[in-house]
């Protein structure tokens, strides 16, 4: 089973004046920490609400320092349970984001399309047959395959 996991991260940012500036810097900082190893992780602005339900900006600023809520999404493949997927996501992201608090927000099970994979494999086989008939560009390579 494959799962899409959303993890919330609290990213500290220093020397900022506005929430927008803090968010931009936090996204950039997080991208640098995750890349190139985890370039498949999507980074989005997080959402915060007050106890009364009022929408708040994703950054809290005090004394020119901010704490920014970001949502990091990644797909985890071949897991047994949702809990297993969340553990893998937290471990993979947590290894790159040292001393950054993480919390799993959502785990969504992705539907697998086995019929599409089989159709694609058949189409690839048909394309390969057509290429064999047309040009013998690399005869040595085809001999190795046979």
PDB file of N, CA and C in Angstrom, residues 40-77:
ATOM      1  N   UNK A  40      11.730  15.222  -3.461  1.00  0.00           N
ATOM      2  CA  UNK A  40      10.357  14.833  -3.756  1.00  0.00           C
ATOM      3  C   UNK A  40       9.376  15.282  -2.673  1.00  0.00           C
ATOM      4  N   UNK A  41       9.867  15.918  -1.608  1.00  0.00           N
ATOM      5  CA  UNK A  41       8.996  16.418  -0.547  1.00  0.00           C
ATOM      6  C   UNK A  41       8.452  17.780  -0.963  1.00  0.00           C
ATOM      7  N   UNK A  42       7.130  17.924  -0.930  1.00  0.00           N
ATOM      8  CA  UNK A  42       6.495  19.197  -1.263  1.00  0.00           C
ATOM      9  C   UNK A  42       6.409  20.053  -0.005  1.00  0.00           C
ATOM     10  N   UNK A  43       6.766  21.337  -0.145  1.00  0.00           N
ATOM     11  CA  UNK A  43       6.759  22.268   0.984  1.00  0.00           C
ATOM     12  C   UNK A  43       5.635  23.272   0.759  1.00  0.00           C
ATOM     13  N   UNK A  44       4.707  23.368   1.715  1.00  0.00           N
ATOM     14  CA  UNK A  44       3.577  24.299   1.631  1.00  0.00           C
ATOM     15  C   UNK A  44       3.468  25.099   2.922  1.00  0.00           C
ATOM     16  N   UNK A  45       2.806  26.252   2.818  1.00  0.00           N
ATOM     17  CA  UNK A  45       2.520  27.031   4.025  1.00  0.00           C
ATOM     18  C   UNK A  45       1.549  26.250   4.894  1.00  0.00           C
ATOM     19  N   UNK A  46       1.782  26.292   6.186  1.00  0.00           N
ATOM     20  CA  UNK A  46       0.867  25.649   7.112  1.00  0.00           C
ATOM     21  C   UNK A  46      -0.291  26.585   7.433  1.00  0.00           C
ATOM     22  N   UNK A  47      -1.265  26.086   8.139  1.00  0.00           N
ATOM     23  CA  UNK A  47      -2.392  26.913   8.559  1.00  0.00           C
ATOM     24  C   UNK A  47      -2.491  26.847  10.082  1.00  0.00           C
ATOM     25  N   UNK A  48      -2.810  27.977  10.652  1.00  0.00           N
ATOM     26  CA  UNK A  48      -2.964  28.045  12.105  1.00  0.00           C
ATOM     27  C   UNK A  48      -4.296  28.703  12.414  1.00  0.00           C
ATOM     28  N   UNK A  49      -4.881  28.309  13.526  1.00  0.00           N
ATOM     29  CA  UNK A  49      -6.128  28.934  13.973  1.00  0.00           C
ATOM     30  C   UNK A  49      -6.015  29.240  15.461  1.00  0.00           C
ATOM     31  N   UNK A  50      -6.727  30.266  15.864  1.00  0.00           N
ATOM     32  CA  UNK A  50      -6.764  30.616  17.285  1.00  0.00           C
ATOM     33  C   UNK A  50      -7.744  29.677  17.981  1.00  0.00           C
ATOM     34  N   UNK A  51      -7.749  29.659  19.306  1.00  0.00           N
ATOM     35  CA  UNK A  51      -8.708  28.803  20.030  1.00  0.00           C
ATOM     36  C   UNK A  51     -10.166  29.124  19.681  1.00  0.00           C
ATOM     37  N   UNK A  52     -10.432  30.364  19.286  1.00  0.00           N
ATOM     38  CA  UNK A  52     -11.801  30.730  18.919  1.00  0.00           C
ATOM     39  C   UNK A  52     -12.132  30.374  17.469  1.00  0.00           C
ATOM     40  N   UNK A  53     -11.149  29.845  16.719  1.00  0.00           N
ATOM     41  CA  UNK A  53     -11.398  29.432  15.347  1.00  0.00           C
ATOM     42  C   UNK A  53     -10.985  30.450  14.296  1.00  0.00           C
ATOM     43  N   UNK A  54     -10.406  31.568  14.711  1.00  0.00           N
ATOM     44  CA  UNK A  54      -9.982  32.613  13.782  1.00  0.00           C
ATOM     45  C   UNK A  54      -8.716  32.179  13.040  1.00  0.00           C
ATOM     46  N   UNK A  55      -8.680  32.414  11.708  1.00  0.00           N
ATOM     47  CA  UNK A  55      -7.505  32.105  10.897  1.00  0.00           C
ATOM     48  C   UNK A  55      -6.354  33.022  11.282  1.00  0.00           C
ATOM     49  N   UNK A  56      -5.171  32.448  11.461  1.00  0.00           N
ATOM     50  CA  UNK A  56      -3.972  33.213  11.779  1.00  0.00           C
ATOM     51  C   UNK A  56      -2.933  33.005  10.682  1.00  0.00           C
ATOM     52  N   UNK A  57      -2.006  33.966  10.507  1.00  0.00           N
ATOM     53  CA  UNK A  57      -0.942  33.747   9.524  1.00  0.00           C
ATOM     54  C   UNK A  57      -0.060  32.576   9.962  1.00  0.00           C
ATOM     55  N   UNK A  58       0.628  31.917   9.019  1.00  0.00           N
ATOM     56  CA  UNK A  58       1.434  30.751   9.374  1.00  0.00           C
ATOM     57  C   UNK A  58       2.694  31.092  10.160  1.00  0.00           C
ATOM     58  N   UNK A  59       3.005  32.386  10.327  1.00  0.00           N
ATOM     59  CA  UNK A  59       4.202  32.779  11.062  1.00  0.00           C
ATOM     60  C   UNK A  59       3.830  33.605  12.289  1.00  0.00           C
ATOM     61  N   UNK A  60       4.473  33.283  13.393  1.00  0.00           N
ATOM     62  CA  UNK A  60       4.326  34.059  14.621  1.00  0.00           C
ATOM     63  C   UNK A  60       5.630  34.815  14.829  1.00  0.00           C
ATOM     64  N   UNK A  61       5.566  36.155  14.879  1.00  0.00           N
ATOM     65  CA  UNK A  61       6.766  36.978  14.991  1.00  0.00           C
ATOM     66  C   UNK A  61       6.796  37.661  16.358  1.00  0.00           C
ATOM     67  N   UNK A  62       7.975  37.596  17.001  1.00  0.00           N
ATOM     68  CA  UNK A  62       8.225  38.312  18.249  1.00  0.00           C
ATOM     69  C   UNK A  62       9.706  38.672  18.278  1.00  0.00           C
ATOM     70  N   UNK A  63       9.997  39.946  18.523  1.00  0.00           N
ATOM     71  CA  UNK A  63      11.379  40.438  18.636  1.00  0.00           C
ATOM     72  C   UNK A  63      12.212  40.080  17.397  1.00  0.00           C
ATOM     73  N   UNK A  64      11.646  40.304  16.214  1.00  0.00           N
ATOM     74  CA  UNK A  64      12.313  40.049  14.928  1.00  0.00           C
ATOM     75  C   UNK A  64      12.687  38.583  14.702  1.00  0.00           C
ATOM     76  N   UNK A  65      12.071  37.686  15.440  1.00  0.00           N
ATOM     77  CA  UNK A  65      12.248  36.254  15.220  1.00  0.00           C
ATOM     78  C   UNK A  65      10.880  35.639  14.990  1.00  0.00           C
ATOM     79  N   UNK A  66      10.845  34.608  14.154  1.00  0.00           N
ATOM     80  CA  UNK A  66       9.556  34.005  13.805  1.00  0.00           C
ATOM     81  C   UNK A  66       9.602  32.496  13.949  1.00  0.00           C
ATOM     82  N   UNK A  67       8.455  31.947  14.196  1.00  0.00           N
ATOM     83  CA  UNK A  67       8.248  30.504  14.159  1.00  0.00           C
ATOM     84  C   UNK A  67       7.188  30.275  13.082  1.00  0.00           C
ATOM     85  N   UNK A  68       7.581  29.559  12.023  1.00  0.00           N
ATOM     86  CA  UNK A  68       6.737  29.400  10.843  1.00  0.00           C
ATOM     87  C   UNK A  68       6.222  27.965  10.767  1.00  0.00           C
ATOM     88  N   UNK A  69       4.923  27.824  10.561  1.00  0.00           N
ATOM     89  CA  UNK A  69       4.304  26.508  10.387  1.00  0.00           C
ATOM     90  C   UNK A  69       4.329  26.158   8.904  1.00  0.00           C
ATOM     91  N   UNK A  70       5.007  25.060   8.561  1.00  0.00           N
ATOM     92  CA  UNK A  70       5.044  24.565   7.190  1.00  0.00           C
ATOM     93  C   UNK A  70       4.498  23.148   7.153  1.00  0.00           C
ATOM     94  N   UNK A  71       3.875  22.802   6.028  1.00  0.00           N
ATOM     95  CA  UNK A  71       3.394  21.437   5.819  1.00  0.00           C
ATOM     96  C   UNK A  71       4.287  20.776   4.771  1.00  0.00           C
ATOM     97  N   UNK A  72       4.834  19.638   5.115  1.00  0.00           N
ATOM     98  CA  UNK A  72       5.713  18.885   4.226  1.00  0.00           C
ATOM     99  C   UNK A  72       4.985  17.615   3.813  1.00  0.00           C
ATOM    100  N   UNK A  73       4.810  17.426   2.511  1.00  0.00           N
ATOM    101  CA  UNK A  73       4.078  16.262   1.997  1.00  0.00           C
ATOM    102  C   UNK A  73       5.021  15.344   1.252  1.00  0.00           C
ATOM    103  N   UNK A  74       4.871  14.055   1.499  1.00  0.00           N
ATOM    104  CA  UNK A  74       5.640  13.071   0.750  1.00  0.00           C
ATOM    105  C   UNK A  74       4.830  11.788   0.596  1.00  0.00           C
ATOM    106  N   UNK A  75       5.134  11.037  -0.443  1.00  0.00           N
ATOM    107  CA  UNK A  75       4.498   9.745  -0.683  1.00  0.00           C
ATOM    108  C   UNK A  75       5.431   8.656  -0.188  1.00  0.00           C
ATOM    109  N   UNK A  76       4.896   7.739   0.596  1.00  0.00           N
ATOM    110  CA  UNK A  76       5.654   6.613   1.121  1.00  0.00           C
ATOM    111  C   UNK A  76       5.100   5.357   0.450  1.00  0.00           C
ATOM    112  N   UNK A  77       5.995   4.562  -0.137  1.00  0.00           N
ATOM    113  CA  UNK A  77       5.589   3.387  -0.911  1.00  0.00           C
ATOM    114  C   UNK A  77       5.799   2.096  -0.125  1.00  0.00           C
TER     115      UNK A  77
END
